[in-house]
Amino acid sequence: MVEKSGGTKAHNSGKRLEWCVSGLLIDAGYHEVRKGIFFAMREMKQPIFARECSIGKTIYGGNRKVDFILYHPTRWPDCLVIECKWQASSGSVYEKYPFLVLNIQNNNINTIIVLDGGGYTKGASNWLHGQAGKTYLKYVFNQGEFQKFVSKGGL
């Protein structure tokens, strides 16, 4: 058996978090559409979502891809982005949080961050949670909190 590298394990764990979010969206009545037709599909006036969709530019001018973008005709008529951030062990990934928050502000689309894995520092988590509600970053949840939010009709 081949031992997986730390990067591969982290990538797989992050994908599992995205699969969980995807399942919750489907359970909440959203339909997945291809990213290339997401914006045109809003005309159908039904809850939809797409994965890995480009929504604009980063603060550095590059293309900004998000984990999920969703549309709901009454709850999120201007769309909602969901970003999944998984970190299981200590490292420097949490140093990207300010970049993420600045990109959220730059693109002007309401956003939820699902932060999980427990490997980020308490200071980074506190800072990120402190940014919620100030601009377009509406909430920062762990996976369990996000599940509760969805089950209570938050999406």
PDB file of C-alpha atoms in Angstrom:
ATOM      1  CA  MET A   1       0.000   0.000   0.000  1.00  0.00           C
ATOM      2  CA  VAL A   2       1.312   3.462  -0.909  1.00  0.00           C
ATOM      3  CA  GLU A   3       1.401   6.038   1.877  1.00  0.00           C
ATOM      4  CA  LYS A   4      -0.359   9.259   0.911  1.00  0.00           C
ATOM      5  CA  SER A   5       1.522  12.536   1.293  1.00  0.00           C
ATOM      6  CA  GLY A   6       0.286  15.244   3.662  1.00  0.00           C
ATOM      7  CA  GLY A   7      -0.838  17.359   0.710  1.00  0.00           C
ATOM      8  CA  THR A   8      -2.836  14.501  -0.775  1.00  0.00           C
ATOM      9  CA  LYS A   9      -4.512  13.770   2.568  1.00  0.00           C
ATOM     10  CA  ALA A  10      -5.378  17.458   3.036  1.00  0.00           C
ATOM     11  CA  HIS A  11      -6.764  17.695  -0.495  1.00  0.00           C
ATOM     12  CA  ASN A  12      -8.911  14.587   0.046  1.00  0.00           C
ATOM     13  CA  SER A  13     -10.173  15.898   3.401  1.00  0.00           C
ATOM     14  CA  GLY A  14     -11.019  19.236   1.803  1.00  0.00           C
ATOM     15  CA  LYS A  15     -12.913  17.440  -0.966  1.00  0.00           C
ATOM     16  CA  ARG A  16     -14.890  15.488   1.657  1.00  0.00           C
ATOM     17  CA  LEU A  17     -15.926  18.788   3.245  1.00  0.00           C
ATOM     18  CA  GLU A  18     -17.052  20.025  -0.195  1.00  0.00           C
ATOM     19  CA  TRP A  19     -19.024  16.791  -0.762  1.00  0.00           C
ATOM     20  CA  CYS A  20     -20.757  17.320   2.582  1.00  0.00           C
ATOM     21  CA  VAL A  21     -21.684  20.895   1.636  1.00  0.00           C
ATOM     22  CA  SER A  22     -22.913  19.706  -1.764  1.00  0.00           C
ATOM     23  CA  GLY A  23     -25.133  17.099  -0.113  1.00  0.00           C
ATOM     24  CA  LEU A  24     -26.579  19.698   2.239  1.00  0.00           C
ATOM     25  CA  LEU A  25     -27.356  21.986  -0.702  1.00  0.00           C
ATOM     26  CA  ILE A  26     -29.166  19.166  -2.501  1.00  0.00           C
ATOM     27  CA  ASP A  27     -31.071  18.278   0.682  1.00  0.00           C
ATOM     28  CA  ALA A  28     -32.085  21.962   0.951  1.00  0.00           C
ATOM     29  CA  GLY A  29     -33.666  21.810  -2.514  1.00  0.00           C
ATOM     30  CA  TYR A  30     -30.875  23.197  -4.698  1.00  0.00           C
ATOM     31  CA  HIS A  31     -30.049  21.626  -8.061  1.00  0.00           C
ATOM     32  CA  GLU A  32     -26.480  21.419  -9.291  1.00  0.00           C
ATOM     33  CA  VAL A  33     -25.792  22.939 -12.706  1.00  0.00           C
ATOM     34  CA  ARG A  34     -22.610  23.162 -14.759  1.00  0.00           C
ATOM     35  CA  LYS A  35     -20.539  26.197 -13.932  1.00  0.00           C
ATOM     36  CA  GLY A  36     -20.596  27.385 -17.552  1.00  0.00           C
ATOM     37  CA  ILE A  37     -24.377  27.813 -17.513  1.00  0.00           C
ATOM     38  CA  PHE A  38     -24.927  28.899 -13.891  1.00  0.00           C
ATOM     39  CA  PHE A  39     -25.545  32.584 -14.561  1.00  0.00           C
ATOM     40  CA  ALA A  40     -27.909  31.899 -17.481  1.00  0.00           C
ATOM     41  CA  MET A  41     -29.824  29.312 -15.407  1.00  0.00           C
ATOM     42  CA  ARG A  42     -30.842  31.962 -12.859  1.00  0.00           C
ATOM     43  CA  GLU A  43     -33.539  32.940 -15.360  1.00  0.00           C
ATOM     44  CA  MET A  44     -35.322  29.696 -14.424  1.00  0.00           C
ATOM     45  CA  LYS A  45     -36.040  31.144 -10.952  1.00  0.00           C
ATOM     46  CA  GLN A  46     -35.254  27.943  -9.057  1.00  0.00           C
ATOM     47  CA  PRO A  47     -32.612  27.204  -6.392  1.00  0.00           C
ATOM     48  CA  ILE A  48     -29.372  26.193  -8.141  1.00  0.00           C
ATOM     49  CA  PHE A  49     -25.669  25.894  -7.399  1.00  0.00           C
ATOM     50  CA  ALA A  50     -22.426  25.361  -9.267  1.00  0.00           C
ATOM     51  CA  ARG A  51     -18.961  24.280  -8.144  1.00  0.00           C
ATOM     52  CA  GLU A  52     -15.598  25.880  -8.860  1.00  0.00           C
ATOM     53  CA  CYS A  53     -17.146  28.815 -10.664  1.00  0.00           C
ATOM     54  CA  SER A  54     -15.240  31.981 -11.617  1.00  0.00           C
ATOM     55  CA  ILE A  55     -16.976  35.011 -10.174  1.00  0.00           C
ATOM     56  CA  GLY A  56     -14.585  37.860 -10.881  1.00  0.00           C
ATOM     57  CA  LYS A  57     -11.051  38.925 -10.137  1.00  0.00           C
ATOM     58  CA  THR A  58      -8.867  38.586  -7.072  1.00  0.00           C
ATOM     59  CA  ILE A  59      -7.348  41.673  -5.519  1.00  0.00           C
ATOM     60  CA  TYR A  60      -4.237  40.839  -7.593  1.00  0.00           C
ATOM     61  CA  GLY A  61      -6.177  40.735 -10.876  1.00  0.00           C
ATOM     62  CA  GLY A  62      -6.290  36.954 -11.332  1.00  0.00           C
ATOM     63  CA  ASN A  63      -9.464  34.930 -11.833  1.00  0.00           C
ATOM     64  CA  ARG A  64     -11.264  34.161  -8.592  1.00  0.00           C
ATOM     65  CA  LYS A  65     -12.789  30.682  -8.425  1.00  0.00           C
ATOM     66  CA  VAL A  66     -15.066  29.817  -5.537  1.00  0.00           C
ATOM     67  CA  ASP A  67     -15.995  26.406  -4.171  1.00  0.00           C
ATOM     68  CA  PHE A  68     -19.744  27.000  -4.556  1.00  0.00           C
ATOM     69  CA  ILE A  69     -22.002  29.717  -5.860  1.00  0.00           C
ATOM     70  CA  LEU A  70     -25.719  29.425  -5.372  1.00  0.00           C
ATOM     71  CA  TYR A  71     -28.827  31.263  -6.359  1.00  0.00           C
ATOM     72  CA  HIS A  72     -32.227  31.258  -4.712  1.00  0.00           C
ATOM     73  CA  PRO A  73     -34.978  33.466  -6.194  1.00  0.00           C
ATOM     74  CA  THR A  74     -36.113  34.834  -2.810  1.00  0.00           C
ATOM     75  CA  ARG A  75     -33.342  34.131  -0.265  1.00  0.00           C
ATOM     76  CA  TRP A  76     -30.242  34.797  -2.397  1.00  0.00           C
ATOM     77  CA  PRO A  77     -31.375  36.640  -5.549  1.00  0.00           C
ATOM     78  CA  ASP A  78     -27.931  38.254  -5.846  1.00  0.00           C
ATOM     79  CA  CYS A  79     -26.243  34.870  -5.231  1.00  0.00           C
ATOM     80  CA  LEU A  80     -24.313  33.444  -2.301  1.00  0.00           C
ATOM     81  CA  VAL A  81     -20.793  32.053  -2.306  1.00  0.00           C
ATOM     82  CA  ILE A  82     -19.732  29.207  -0.026  1.00  0.00           C
ATOM     83  CA  GLU A  83     -16.012  28.720   0.511  1.00  0.00           C
ATOM     84  CA  CYS A  84     -14.770  25.521   2.202  1.00  0.00           C
ATOM     85  CA  LYS A  85     -11.488  25.792   4.085  1.00  0.00           C
ATOM     86  CA  TRP A  86     -10.066  22.625   5.628  1.00  0.00           C
ATOM     87  CA  GLN A  87      -6.883  22.527   7.682  1.00  0.00           C
ATOM     88  CA  ALA A  88      -6.185  19.448   9.791  1.00  0.00           C
ATOM     89  CA  SER A  89      -2.639  20.220  10.908  1.00  0.00           C
ATOM     90  CA  SER A  90      -0.667  23.308  11.757  1.00  0.00           C
ATOM     91  CA  GLY A  91       0.828  25.150   8.848  1.00  0.00           C
ATOM     92  CA  SER A  92       0.580  28.454   7.070  1.00  0.00           C
ATOM     93  CA  VAL A  93      -2.703  27.932   5.209  1.00  0.00           C
ATOM     94  CA  TYR A  94      -4.516  30.152   7.715  1.00  0.00           C
ATOM     95  CA  GLU A  95      -2.295  33.045   6.582  1.00  0.00           C
ATOM     96  CA  LYS A  96      -4.438  33.130   3.426  1.00  0.00           C
ATOM     97  CA  TYR A  97      -7.545  34.163   5.388  1.00  0.00           C
ATOM     98  CA  PRO A  98      -6.930  37.941   4.997  1.00  0.00           C
ATOM     99  CA  PHE A  99      -6.513  37.430   1.226  1.00  0.00           C
ATOM    100  CA  LEU A 100      -9.819  35.542   1.180  1.00  0.00           C
ATOM    101  CA  VAL A 101     -11.626  38.282   3.123  1.00  0.00           C
ATOM    102  CA  LEU A 102     -10.253  41.011   0.844  1.00  0.00           C
ATOM    103  CA  ASN A 103     -11.391  39.050  -2.213  1.00  0.00           C
ATOM    104  CA  ILE A 104     -14.863  38.694  -0.709  1.00  0.00           C
ATOM    105  CA  GLN A 105     -15.034  42.453  -0.243  1.00  0.00           C
ATOM    106  CA  ASN A 106     -13.669  43.009  -3.763  1.00  0.00           C
ATOM    107  CA  ASN A 107     -16.308  40.828  -5.463  1.00  0.00           C
ATOM    108  CA  ASN A 108     -19.340  42.105  -3.518  1.00  0.00           C
ATOM    109  CA  ILE A 109     -21.146  38.753  -3.260  1.00  0.00           C
ATOM    110  CA  ASN A 110     -22.523  37.515   0.055  1.00  0.00           C
ATOM    111  CA  THR A 111     -20.319  34.702   1.326  1.00  0.00           C
ATOM    112  CA  ILE A 112     -20.265  31.955   3.934  1.00  0.00           C
ATOM    113  CA  ILE A 113     -17.008  30.277   4.920  1.00  0.00           C
ATOM    114  CA  VAL A 114     -17.138  26.710   6.219  1.00  0.00           C
ATOM    115  CA  LEU A 115     -13.928  26.341   8.213  1.00  0.00           C
ATOM    116  CA  ASP A 116     -13.047  22.952   9.608  1.00  0.00           C
ATOM    117  CA  GLY A 117     -10.301  20.490  10.403  1.00  0.00           C
ATOM    118  CA  GLY A 118      -9.040  22.084  13.619  1.00  0.00           C
ATOM    119  CA  GLY A 119      -5.493  22.718  12.346  1.00  0.00           C
ATOM    120  CA  TYR A 120      -5.698  26.496  12.186  1.00  0.00           C
ATOM    121  CA  THR A 121      -4.564  28.643  15.085  1.00  0.00           C
ATOM    122  CA  LYS A 122      -7.079  29.980  17.573  1.00  0.00           C
ATOM    123  CA  GLY A 123      -5.981  33.511  16.716  1.00  0.00           C
ATOM    124  CA  ALA A 124      -6.624  32.957  13.010  1.00  0.00           C
ATOM    125  CA  SER A 125     -10.020  31.423  13.691  1.00  0.00           C
ATOM    126  CA  ASN A 126     -10.965  34.262  16.050  1.00  0.00           C
ATOM    127  CA  TRP A 127      -9.861  36.868  13.517  1.00  0.00           C
ATOM    128  CA  LEU A 128     -11.838  35.217  10.711  1.00  0.00           C
ATOM    129  CA  HIS A 129     -14.963  34.868  12.852  1.00  0.00           C
ATOM    130  CA  GLY A 130     -14.563  38.546  13.784  1.00  0.00           C
ATOM    131  CA  GLN A 131     -14.802  39.530  10.113  1.00  0.00           C
ATOM    132  CA  ALA A 132     -18.251  37.952   9.696  1.00  0.00           C
ATOM    133  CA  GLY A 133     -21.082  40.426   9.405  1.00  0.00           C
ATOM    134  CA  LYS A 134     -18.869  43.413   8.598  1.00  0.00           C
ATOM    135  CA  THR A 135     -19.269  43.356   4.817  1.00  0.00           C
ATOM    136  CA  TYR A 136     -20.147  40.616   2.363  1.00  0.00           C
ATOM    137  CA  LEU A 137     -18.745  37.887   4.626  1.00  0.00           C
ATOM    138  CA  LYS A 138     -21.977  36.926   6.341  1.00  0.00           C
ATOM    139  CA  TYR A 139     -20.990  33.870   8.402  1.00  0.00           C
ATOM    140  CA  VAL A 140     -18.072  31.666   9.359  1.00  0.00           C
ATOM    141  CA  PHE A 141     -19.185  28.188  10.443  1.00  0.00           C
ATOM    142  CA  ASN A 142     -17.582  24.878  11.232  1.00  0.00           C
ATOM    143  CA  GLN A 143     -19.168  21.884   9.515  1.00  0.00           C
ATOM    144  CA  GLY A 144     -21.603  21.124  12.348  1.00  0.00           C
ATOM    145  CA  GLU A 145     -22.706  24.762  12.638  1.00  0.00           C
ATOM    146  CA  PHE A 146     -23.242  24.910   8.885  1.00  0.00           C
ATOM    147  CA  GLN A 147     -25.410  21.773   9.025  1.00  0.00           C
ATOM    148  CA  LYS A 148     -27.559  23.387  11.739  1.00  0.00           C
ATOM    149  CA  PHE A 149     -27.814  26.613   9.706  1.00  0.00           C
ATOM    150  CA  VAL A 150     -29.012  24.661   6.660  1.00  0.00           C
ATOM    151  CA  SER A 151     -31.419  22.474   8.661  1.00  0.00           C
ATOM    152  CA  LYS A 152     -33.033  25.621  10.105  1.00  0.00           C
ATOM    153  CA  GLY A 153     -33.705  26.970   6.615  1.00  0.00           C
ATOM    154  CA  GLY A 154     -30.730  29.343   6.378  1.00  0.00           C
ATOM    155  CA  LEU A 155     -30.187  28.622   2.716  1.00  0.00           C
TER     156      LEU A 155
END
